[in-house]
C-alpha cells in the first residue's frame, strides 16, 4: 500500500503502474470477494494504526483503453486488468462506472466523507480521470517482494512521505517513529513556555530581594540638628 499524506506527492494512474512494475509487480488486480476483503482489512488496519492516515483513494489496476474507438460493447465491459488478469470480479460503487473521460479505476477510501447514495465511500470502486493524483496498491507474486516499496516514487527527505507503507497478509509493518515525530514540535513548545514562565518568576523574585531603604532608619536623620524651639 503506497499512501502519501502530502497531496502533492500522489501520482497519476500510469505513474503508479510504472512504480509497481519497477519492482516486478503490477497495480492491484482483484480476482475474488475474498481478495477484496483482504485489501479492506489492510486499509482498516492502516486507518487504525494511529499514523494520521485518513482520506485518500487508491489506484487499482483496472482501466479502460481505446478511447475514441467505436465499439458496440457496454462501457463496463471495456475495463481490463493491467496485469493481464481475466478476472470478471467487480465491486463498483452505485452508478459507477460513469465512463466518458474517466477511464482508470480507484478504490474509494474516504472514511470522513458523508455517505452517498451507495453508502460510505469505502472500498468500492469508482472510475476517475487517469491524470488525477491518488495513492496506489501494488500486487506481487509470492516469489517477488520489493526491497524498496513500489519503486520509491517519493522523496525520502520529506517527513510526510514516510507514510509510504508496506502491508502484507498478516497486517501492516508499523513505523512508530513517524507517529512520534509529529509530536516533537508540541513538546518543544511546551518546554519553551515552561522555561519562559520559570524565567519570569525568577526575575520577579530577584526584584523583590534588591537592597531597599532600611526600615529602622527611614525616619531618622543622619545629621540631626538642634533647634531650641523644638520640644520633646
Short mmCIF file of N, CA, C and O in Angstrom, two decimals, residues 17-140:
data_model
loop_
_atom_site.label_atom_id
_atom_site.label_comp_id
_atom_site.label_asym_id
_atom_site.label_seq_id
_atom_site.Cartn_x
_atom_site.Cartn_y
_atom_site.Cartn_z
N UNK A 17 1.31 2.75 -12.03
CA UNK A 17 1.54 1.48 -12.73
C UNK A 17 3.03 1.23 -12.93
O UNK A 17 3.53 0.13 -12.70
N UNK A 18 3.74 2.26 -13.35
CA UNK A 18 5.17 2.13 -13.58
C UNK A 18 5.92 1.86 -12.27
O UNK A 18 6.85 1.05 -12.24
N UNK A 19 5.50 2.52 -11.20
CA UNK A 19 6.16 2.34 -9.90
C UNK A 19 6.06 0.89 -9.45
O UNK A 19 7.02 0.33 -8.91
N UNK A 20 4.91 0.27 -9.65
CA UNK A 20 4.74 -1.14 -9.27
C UNK A 20 5.59 -2.05 -10.15
O UNK A 20 6.23 -2.99 -9.66
N UNK A 21 5.61 -1.78 -11.46
CA UNK A 21 6.30 -2.65 -12.41
C UNK A 21 7.81 -2.59 -12.23
O UNK A 21 8.51 -3.55 -12.55
N UNK A 22 8.33 -1.47 -11.73
CA UNK A 22 9.78 -1.35 -11.50
C UNK A 22 10.26 -2.45 -10.56
O UNK A 22 11.36 -2.98 -10.72
N UNK A 23 9.44 -2.83 -9.60
CA UNK A 23 9.82 -3.85 -8.63
C UNK A 23 9.32 -5.24 -9.00
O UNK A 23 9.32 -6.15 -8.18
N UNK A 24 8.87 -5.39 -10.23
CA UNK A 24 8.42 -6.71 -10.66
C UNK A 24 6.98 -7.02 -10.27
O UNK A 24 6.56 -8.18 -10.31
N UNK A 25 6.22 -5.99 -9.90
CA UNK A 25 4.82 -6.19 -9.55
C UNK A 25 3.90 -5.56 -10.57
O UNK A 25 4.29 -5.30 -11.70
N UNK A 26 2.68 -5.32 -10.16
CA UNK A 26 1.69 -4.67 -11.02
C UNK A 26 0.67 -4.00 -10.14
O UNK A 26 0.51 -4.35 -8.96
N UNK A 27 -0.03 -3.02 -10.70
CA UNK A 27 -1.14 -2.44 -9.97
C UNK A 27 -2.13 -3.55 -9.61
O UNK A 27 -2.36 -4.46 -10.39
N UNK A 28 -2.72 -3.40 -8.46
CA UNK A 28 -3.56 -4.45 -7.88
C UNK A 28 -4.68 -4.90 -8.82
O UNK A 28 -5.45 -4.10 -9.33
N UNK A 29 -4.77 -6.21 -9.01
CA UNK A 29 -5.95 -6.82 -9.63
C UNK A 29 -6.67 -7.61 -8.54
O UNK A 29 -6.03 -8.19 -7.66
N UNK A 30 -7.98 -7.60 -8.57
CA UNK A 30 -8.79 -8.29 -7.57
C UNK A 30 -9.61 -9.36 -8.26
O UNK A 30 -10.41 -9.07 -9.15
N UNK A 31 -9.41 -10.60 -7.83
CA UNK A 31 -9.99 -11.72 -8.55
C UNK A 31 -11.13 -12.41 -7.80
O UNK A 31 -11.73 -13.33 -8.33
N UNK A 32 -11.42 -11.95 -6.58
CA UNK A 32 -12.48 -12.59 -5.82
C UNK A 32 -12.93 -11.69 -4.69
O UNK A 32 -12.24 -10.74 -4.32
N UNK A 33 -14.06 -12.04 -4.10
CA UNK A 33 -14.56 -11.31 -2.94
C UNK A 33 -13.60 -11.46 -1.76
O UNK A 33 -13.42 -10.53 -0.97
N UNK A 34 -12.97 -12.64 -1.65
CA UNK A 34 -12.02 -12.87 -0.56
C UNK A 34 -10.81 -11.94 -0.68
O UNK A 34 -10.32 -11.40 0.32
N UNK A 35 -10.34 -11.73 -1.90
CA UNK A 35 -9.19 -10.84 -2.10
C UNK A 35 -9.59 -9.39 -1.82
O UNK A 35 -8.82 -8.62 -1.24
N UNK A 36 -10.80 -9.02 -2.23
CA UNK A 36 -11.33 -7.69 -1.91
C UNK A 36 -11.38 -7.48 -0.41
O UNK A 36 -10.98 -6.43 0.10
N UNK A 37 -11.84 -8.49 0.32
CA UNK A 37 -11.94 -8.39 1.77
C UNK A 37 -10.56 -8.27 2.42
O UNK A 37 -10.38 -7.55 3.41
N UNK A 38 -9.58 -8.95 1.85
CA UNK A 38 -8.21 -8.85 2.37
C UNK A 38 -7.70 -7.42 2.29
O UNK A 38 -7.13 -6.89 3.24
N UNK A 39 -7.93 -6.78 1.14
CA UNK A 39 -7.48 -5.39 0.97
C UNK A 39 -8.24 -4.47 1.91
O UNK A 39 -7.66 -3.54 2.48
N UNK A 40 -9.53 -4.71 2.08
CA UNK A 40 -10.31 -3.89 3.02
C UNK A 40 -9.75 -3.99 4.43
O UNK A 40 -9.64 -2.98 5.14
N UNK A 41 -9.37 -5.20 4.84
CA UNK A 41 -8.79 -5.39 6.17
C UNK A 41 -7.48 -4.63 6.30
O UNK A 41 -7.18 -4.04 7.35
N UNK A 42 -6.67 -4.66 5.26
CA UNK A 42 -5.40 -3.92 5.29
C UNK A 42 -5.64 -2.42 5.45
O UNK A 42 -4.96 -1.76 6.24
N UNK A 43 -6.60 -1.90 4.71
CA UNK A 43 -6.88 -0.46 4.80
C UNK A 43 -7.47 -0.10 6.15
O UNK A 43 -7.20 0.98 6.68
N UNK A 44 -8.27 -0.98 6.73
CA UNK A 44 -8.82 -0.73 8.07
C UNK A 44 -7.70 -0.68 9.09
O UNK A 44 -7.67 0.18 9.97
N UNK A 45 -6.74 -1.60 8.99
CA UNK A 45 -5.60 -1.60 9.90
C UNK A 45 -4.76 -0.35 9.71
O UNK A 45 -4.23 0.22 10.67
N UNK A 46 -4.64 0.08 8.47
CA UNK A 46 -3.86 1.28 8.16
C UNK A 46 -4.48 2.51 8.83
O UNK A 46 -3.80 3.34 9.42
N UNK A 47 -5.80 2.61 8.76
CA UNK A 47 -6.51 3.74 9.35
C UNK A 47 -6.44 3.71 10.87
O UNK A 47 -6.36 4.74 11.52
N UNK A 48 -6.46 2.51 11.46
CA UNK A 48 -6.46 2.37 12.91
C UNK A 48 -5.07 2.41 13.52
O UNK A 48 -4.92 2.33 14.73
N UNK A 49 -4.04 2.51 12.67
CA UNK A 49 -2.67 2.40 13.17
C UNK A 49 -2.23 3.61 13.96
O UNK A 49 -1.16 3.61 14.55
N UNK A 50 -3.02 4.71 13.95
CA UNK A 50 -2.65 5.90 14.70
C UNK A 50 -1.62 6.75 13.99
O UNK A 50 -1.02 7.63 14.58
N UNK A 51 -1.39 6.50 12.70
CA UNK A 51 -0.36 7.23 11.97
C UNK A 51 -0.89 8.50 11.32
O UNK A 51 -0.17 9.17 10.59
N UNK A 52 -2.16 8.81 11.54
CA UNK A 52 -2.72 10.02 10.97
C UNK A 52 -3.28 9.83 9.57
O UNK A 52 -3.74 10.77 8.93
N UNK A 53 -3.23 8.59 9.06
CA UNK A 53 -3.72 8.33 7.71
C UNK A 53 -5.23 8.42 7.68
O UNK A 53 -5.92 7.86 8.51
N UNK A 54 -5.74 9.13 6.69
CA UNK A 54 -7.18 9.33 6.60
C UNK A 54 -7.63 9.21 5.16
O UNK A 54 -7.31 8.24 4.49
N UNK A 55 -8.36 10.22 4.65
CA UNK A 55 -8.92 10.13 3.31
C UNK A 55 -7.83 10.05 2.24
O UNK A 55 -6.77 10.67 2.36
N UNK A 56 -8.14 9.33 1.19
CA UNK A 56 -7.22 9.20 0.06
C UNK A 56 -7.51 7.93 -0.71
O UNK A 56 -7.28 6.83 -0.20
N UNK A 57 -8.07 8.06 -1.92
CA UNK A 57 -8.39 6.90 -2.73
C UNK A 57 -7.11 6.22 -3.23
O UNK A 57 -6.04 6.82 -3.26
N UNK A 58 -7.26 4.95 -3.65
CA UNK A 58 -6.12 4.15 -4.11
C UNK A 58 -6.36 3.66 -5.54
O UNK A 58 -7.40 3.07 -5.83
N UNK A 59 -5.37 3.89 -6.40
CA UNK A 59 -5.43 3.31 -7.74
C UNK A 59 -5.36 1.80 -7.64
O UNK A 59 -4.55 1.25 -6.88
N UNK A 60 -6.21 1.11 -8.41
CA UNK A 60 -6.05 -0.32 -8.64
C UNK A 60 -5.81 -0.51 -10.13
O UNK A 60 -5.87 0.44 -10.92
N UNK A 61 -5.52 -1.75 -10.54
CA UNK A 61 -5.07 -1.97 -11.91
C UNK A 61 -6.15 -2.12 -12.97
O UNK A 61 -5.88 -2.69 -14.03
N UNK A 62 -7.34 -1.64 -12.70
CA UNK A 62 -8.42 -1.74 -13.68
C UNK A 62 -8.51 -0.46 -14.48
O UNK A 62 -8.55 0.63 -13.91
N UNK A 63 -8.59 -0.59 -15.81
CA UNK A 63 -8.66 0.61 -16.63
C UNK A 63 -9.30 0.27 -17.97
O UNK A 63 -9.49 -0.89 -18.32
N UNK A 64 -9.63 1.32 -18.69
CA UNK A 64 -10.30 1.17 -19.99
C UNK A 64 -9.46 1.91 -21.03
O UNK A 64 -9.21 3.10 -20.92
N UNK A 65 -8.99 1.17 -22.03
CA UNK A 65 -8.17 1.77 -23.08
C UNK A 65 -8.99 1.87 -24.36
O UNK A 65 -10.13 1.42 -24.43
N UNK A 66 -8.39 2.45 -25.39
CA UNK A 66 -9.06 2.53 -26.69
C UNK A 66 -10.11 3.60 -26.77
O UNK A 66 -11.12 3.43 -27.45
N UNK A 67 -9.90 4.73 -26.08
CA UNK A 67 -10.85 5.85 -26.17
C UNK A 67 -10.96 6.32 -27.62
O UNK A 67 -9.96 6.45 -28.33
N UNK A 68 -12.15 6.60 -28.03
CA UNK A 68 -12.37 7.10 -29.38
C UNK A 68 -12.59 5.99 -30.40
O UNK A 68 -12.91 6.26 -31.56
N UNK A 69 -12.39 4.73 -29.96
CA UNK A 69 -12.60 3.60 -30.87
C UNK A 69 -14.05 3.16 -30.76
O UNK A 69 -14.55 2.88 -29.68
N UNK A 70 -14.72 3.10 -31.89
CA UNK A 70 -16.13 2.72 -31.90
C UNK A 70 -16.28 1.26 -31.48
O UNK A 70 -15.53 0.38 -31.93
N UNK A 71 -17.21 0.99 -30.59
CA UNK A 71 -17.47 -0.36 -30.13
C UNK A 71 -18.92 -0.50 -29.73
O UNK A 71 -19.54 0.47 -29.30
N UNK A 72 -19.43 -1.69 -29.88
CA UNK A 72 -20.82 -1.95 -29.51
C UNK A 72 -20.93 -2.50 -28.09
O UNK A 72 -22.04 -2.70 -27.59
N UNK A 73 -19.79 -2.74 -27.44
CA UNK A 73 -19.81 -3.31 -26.08
C UNK A 73 -20.21 -2.25 -25.06
O UNK A 73 -19.82 -1.08 -25.20
N UNK A 74 -20.96 -2.65 -24.04
CA UNK A 74 -21.29 -1.70 -22.96
C UNK A 74 -20.01 -1.21 -22.29
O UNK A 74 -19.03 -1.94 -22.19
N UNK A 75 -20.05 0.02 -21.82
CA UNK A 75 -18.86 0.62 -21.20
C UNK A 75 -18.25 -0.24 -20.09
O UNK A 75 -17.04 -0.44 -20.08
N UNK A 76 -19.03 -0.78 -19.14
CA UNK A 76 -18.42 -1.57 -18.07
C UNK A 76 -17.62 -2.77 -18.57
O UNK A 76 -16.68 -3.21 -17.91
N UNK A 77 -17.99 -3.29 -19.75
CA UNK A 77 -17.30 -4.46 -20.29
C UNK A 77 -15.95 -4.12 -20.90
O UNK A 77 -15.17 -5.03 -21.25
N UNK A 78 -15.66 -2.84 -21.06
CA UNK A 78 -14.42 -2.42 -21.70
C UNK A 78 -13.25 -2.35 -20.72
O UNK A 78 -12.10 -2.17 -21.14
N UNK A 79 -13.52 -2.45 -19.44
CA UNK A 79 -12.45 -2.35 -18.44
C UNK A 79 -11.67 -3.66 -18.36
O UNK A 79 -12.25 -4.74 -18.41
N UNK A 80 -10.36 -3.52 -18.24
CA UNK A 80 -9.48 -4.69 -18.17
C UNK A 80 -8.40 -4.46 -17.11
O UNK A 80 -8.12 -3.34 -16.72
N UNK A 81 -7.79 -5.57 -16.70
CA UNK A 81 -6.76 -5.51 -15.67
C UNK A 81 -5.40 -5.26 -16.30
O UNK A 81 -5.04 -5.87 -17.30
N UNK A 82 -4.62 -4.38 -15.69
CA UNK A 82 -3.31 -4.01 -16.23
C UNK A 82 -2.32 -5.17 -16.20
O UNK A 82 -1.37 -5.21 -16.99
N UNK A 83 -2.52 -6.14 -15.29
CA UNK A 83 -1.58 -7.26 -15.20
C UNK A 83 -1.99 -8.44 -16.09
O UNK A 83 -1.39 -9.51 -16.03
N UNK A 84 -3.02 -8.24 -16.90
CA UNK A 84 -3.44 -9.29 -17.81
C UNK A 84 -4.45 -10.26 -17.22
O UNK A 84 -4.89 -11.20 -17.90
N UNK A 85 -4.82 -10.06 -15.96
CA UNK A 85 -5.81 -10.94 -15.34
C UNK A 85 -7.14 -10.87 -16.10
O UNK A 85 -7.55 -9.80 -16.56
N UNK A 86 -7.81 -12.01 -16.21
CA UNK A 86 -9.11 -12.07 -16.89
C UNK A 86 -10.26 -12.10 -15.88
O UNK A 86 -11.40 -12.40 -16.25
N UNK A 87 -9.97 -11.78 -14.64
CA UNK A 87 -10.99 -11.85 -13.58
C UNK A 87 -12.19 -10.97 -13.90
O UNK A 87 -12.03 -9.77 -14.19
N UNK A 88 -13.39 -11.53 -13.80
CA UNK A 88 -14.60 -10.72 -14.04
C UNK A 88 -15.10 -10.04 -12.76
O UNK A 88 -16.11 -9.32 -12.81
N UNK A 89 -14.39 -10.25 -11.66
CA UNK A 89 -14.86 -9.68 -10.39
C UNK A 89 -14.87 -8.15 -10.46
O UNK A 89 -13.91 -7.52 -10.91
N UNK A 90 -15.98 -7.56 -9.97
CA UNK A 90 -16.10 -6.10 -9.92
C UNK A 90 -16.77 -5.71 -8.61
O UNK A 90 -17.57 -6.46 -8.04
N UNK A 91 -16.45 -4.51 -8.14
CA UNK A 91 -17.04 -4.02 -6.89
C UNK A 91 -17.35 -2.52 -7.04
O UNK A 91 -16.93 -1.70 -6.24
N UNK A 92 -18.11 -2.18 -8.08
CA UNK A 92 -18.40 -0.78 -8.38
C UNK A 92 -19.29 -0.14 -7.32
O UNK A 92 -20.15 -0.80 -6.74
N UNK A 93 -19.06 1.14 -7.09
CA UNK A 93 -19.97 1.95 -6.27
C UNK A 93 -21.25 2.18 -7.09
O UNK A 93 -21.28 2.00 -8.31
N UNK A 94 -22.31 2.56 -6.41
CA UNK A 94 -23.59 2.82 -7.08
C UNK A 94 -23.42 3.79 -8.24
O UNK A 94 -22.75 4.82 -8.12
N UNK A 95 -24.01 3.46 -9.38
CA UNK A 95 -23.99 4.30 -10.59
C UNK A 95 -22.61 4.42 -11.22
O UNK A 95 -22.37 5.33 -12.01
N UNK A 96 -21.72 3.53 -10.87
CA UNK A 96 -20.40 3.52 -11.50
C UNK A 96 -20.27 2.24 -12.34
O UNK A 96 -20.93 1.25 -12.06
N UNK A 97 -19.45 2.25 -13.39
CA UNK A 97 -18.61 3.36 -13.85
C UNK A 97 -19.40 4.39 -14.64
O UNK A 97 -20.38 4.06 -15.29
N UNK A 98 -18.95 5.62 -14.57
CA UNK A 98 -19.63 6.69 -15.29
C UNK A 98 -19.08 6.87 -16.70
O UNK A 98 -19.67 7.57 -17.51
N UNK A 99 -17.92 6.24 -16.96
CA UNK A 99 -17.31 6.25 -18.31
C UNK A 99 -16.97 7.67 -18.74
O UNK A 99 -16.54 8.47 -17.93
N UNK A 100 -17.22 8.00 -20.02
CA UNK A 100 -16.81 9.31 -20.50
C UNK A 100 -15.30 9.44 -20.48
O UNK A 100 -14.57 8.57 -20.95
N UNK A 101 -14.79 10.53 -19.92
CA UNK A 101 -13.34 10.77 -19.86
C UNK A 101 -12.69 10.05 -18.69
O UNK A 101 -11.47 10.14 -18.51
N UNK A 102 -13.46 9.36 -17.89
CA UNK A 102 -12.93 8.65 -16.72
C UNK A 102 -12.68 7.20 -17.10
O UNK A 102 -13.60 6.41 -17.28
N UNK A 103 -11.39 6.85 -17.22
CA UNK A 103 -11.04 5.54 -17.76
C UNK A 103 -10.20 4.69 -16.82
O UNK A 103 -9.91 3.54 -17.13
N UNK A 104 -9.79 5.23 -15.68
CA UNK A 104 -8.96 4.48 -14.73
C UNK A 104 -9.72 4.37 -13.40
O UNK A 104 -10.52 5.23 -13.07
N UNK A 105 -9.42 3.33 -12.65
CA UNK A 105 -10.27 2.97 -11.51
C UNK A 105 -9.53 3.11 -10.18
O UNK A 105 -8.37 2.70 -10.05
N UNK A 106 -10.23 3.70 -9.21
CA UNK A 106 -9.71 3.79 -7.85
C UNK A 106 -10.61 3.01 -6.90
O UNK A 106 -11.79 2.79 -7.18
N UNK A 107 -10.02 2.62 -5.79
CA UNK A 107 -10.80 2.06 -4.68
C UNK A 107 -11.03 3.20 -3.70
O UNK A 107 -10.09 3.84 -3.23
N UNK A 108 -12.29 3.47 -3.43
CA UNK A 108 -12.62 4.57 -2.52
C UNK A 108 -12.00 4.32 -1.14
O UNK A 108 -12.03 3.22 -0.59
N UNK A 109 -11.46 5.40 -0.56
CA UNK A 109 -11.02 5.35 0.84
C UNK A 109 -11.20 6.76 1.41
O UNK A 109 -10.26 7.54 1.51
N UNK A 110 -12.45 7.07 1.77
CA UNK A 110 -12.80 8.39 2.31
C UNK A 110 -13.62 8.22 3.58
O UNK A 110 -14.83 8.49 3.60
N UNK A 111 -12.99 7.76 4.66
CA UNK A 111 -13.73 7.48 5.90
C UNK A 111 -14.38 8.70 6.54
O UNK A 111 -15.33 8.56 7.30
N UNK A 112 -13.91 9.91 6.23
CA UNK A 112 -14.50 11.11 6.86
C UNK A 112 -15.60 11.73 6.00
O UNK A 112 -16.24 12.69 6.43
N UNK A 113 -15.82 11.22 4.79
CA UNK A 113 -16.82 11.80 3.90
C UNK A 113 -18.23 11.34 4.30
O UNK A 113 -18.42 10.23 4.81
N UNK A 114 -19.21 12.20 4.09
CA UNK A 114 -20.59 11.82 4.33
C UNK A 114 -21.01 10.75 3.34
O UNK A 114 -20.65 10.82 2.15
N UNK A 115 -21.78 9.74 3.77
CA UNK A 115 -22.20 8.67 2.86
C UNK A 115 -23.02 9.20 1.68
O UNK A 115 -23.74 10.18 1.81
N UNK A 116 -22.87 8.56 0.54
CA UNK A 116 -23.65 8.90 -0.64
C UNK A 116 -24.80 7.94 -0.83
O UNK A 116 -25.17 7.20 0.09
N UNK A 117 -25.33 7.91 -2.03
CA UNK A 117 -26.47 7.03 -2.31
C UNK A 117 -26.10 5.56 -2.13
O UNK A 117 -26.95 4.74 -1.78
N UNK A 118 -24.85 5.24 -2.39
CA UNK A 118 -24.40 3.86 -2.26
C UNK A 118 -23.77 3.56 -0.92
O UNK A 118 -23.11 2.52 -0.76
N UNK A 119 -23.95 4.44 0.05
CA UNK A 119 -23.35 4.23 1.36
C UNK A 119 -22.01 4.94 1.49
O UNK A 119 -21.68 5.81 0.67
N UNK A 120 -21.22 4.58 2.49
CA UNK A 120 -19.91 5.23 2.69
C UNK A 120 -18.99 5.03 1.49
O UNK A 120 -19.06 4.01 0.79
N UNK A 121 -18.13 6.00 1.26
CA UNK A 121 -17.18 5.90 0.17
C UNK A 121 -15.95 5.13 0.66
O UNK A 121 -14.87 5.68 0.84
N UNK A 122 -16.16 3.85 0.85
CA UNK A 122 -15.11 2.99 1.39
C UNK A 122 -15.06 1.68 0.62
O UNK A 122 -16.05 0.93 0.59
N UNK A 123 -13.91 1.44 -0.03
CA UNK A 123 -13.55 0.14 -0.61
C UNK A 123 -14.26 -0.20 -1.92
O UNK A 123 -13.80 -1.09 -2.63
N UNK A 124 -15.36 0.48 -2.24
CA UNK A 124 -15.97 0.22 -3.55
C UNK A 124 -15.21 1.00 -4.62
O UNK A 124 -14.39 1.86 -4.33
N UNK A 125 -15.52 0.70 -5.88
CA UNK A 125 -14.69 1.23 -6.97
C UNK A 125 -15.37 2.37 -7.71
O UNK A 125 -16.59 2.44 -7.82
N UNK A 126 -14.53 3.25 -8.22
CA UNK A 126 -15.01 4.40 -8.98
C UNK A 126 -14.03 4.68 -10.12
O UNK A 126 -12.82 4.63 -9.92
N UNK A 127 -14.57 4.94 -11.31
CA UNK A 127 -13.68 5.32 -12.40
C UNK A 127 -13.38 6.82 -12.30
O UNK A 127 -14.22 7.62 -11.92
N UNK A 128 -12.15 7.16 -12.63
CA UNK A 128 -11.69 8.54 -12.49
C UNK A 128 -10.79 8.88 -13.67
O UNK A 128 -10.35 7.98 -14.41
N UNK A 129 -10.51 10.16 -13.86
CA UNK A 129 -9.58 10.55 -14.91
C UNK A 129 -8.19 10.04 -14.58
O UNK A 129 -7.73 10.16 -13.43
N UNK A 130 -7.51 9.51 -15.56
CA UNK A 130 -6.23 8.84 -15.31
C UNK A 130 -5.13 9.79 -14.85
O UNK A 130 -4.11 9.33 -14.30
N UNK A 131 -5.30 11.09 -15.06
CA UNK A 131 -4.27 12.04 -14.63
C UNK A 131 -4.52 12.57 -13.22
O UNK A 131 -3.75 13.40 -12.72
N UNK A 132 -5.57 12.11 -12.58
CA UNK A 132 -5.81 12.52 -11.20
C UNK A 132 -4.75 11.89 -10.28
O UNK A 132 -4.17 10.85 -10.60
N UNK A 133 -4.51 12.54 -9.14
CA UNK A 133 -3.44 12.09 -8.24
C UNK A 133 -4.02 11.31 -7.06
O UNK A 133 -4.87 11.83 -6.32
N UNK A 134 -3.55 10.09 -6.91
CA UNK A 134 -4.06 9.23 -5.83
C UNK A 134 -2.92 8.40 -5.25
O UNK A 134 -1.80 8.37 -5.77
N UNK A 135 -3.23 7.69 -4.18
CA UNK A 135 -2.34 6.66 -3.65
C UNK A 135 -2.50 5.43 -4.55
O UNK A 135 -3.29 5.44 -5.49
N UNK A 136 -1.78 4.36 -4.26
CA UNK A 136 -1.94 3.17 -5.09
C UNK A 136 -1.58 1.91 -4.32
O UNK A 136 -0.96 1.95 -3.26
N UNK A 137 -1.98 0.77 -4.89
CA UNK A 137 -1.72 -0.53 -4.28
C UNK A 137 -1.06 -1.42 -5.33
O UNK A 137 -1.57 -1.57 -6.44
N UNK A 138 0.08 -2.00 -4.99
CA UNK A 138 0.79 -2.92 -5.87
C UNK A 138 0.52 -4.36 -5.46
O UNK A 138 0.22 -4.64 -4.29
N UNK A 139 0.68 -5.26 -6.42
CA UNK A 139 0.47 -6.69 -6.17
C UNK A 139 1.68 -7.46 -6.73
O UNK A 139 2.16 -7.15 -7.82
N UNK A 140 2.13 -8.44 -5.95
CA UNK A 140 3.31 -9.20 -6.34
C UNK A 140 3.02 -10.69 -6.24
O UNK A 140 2.22 -11.12 -5.42
#
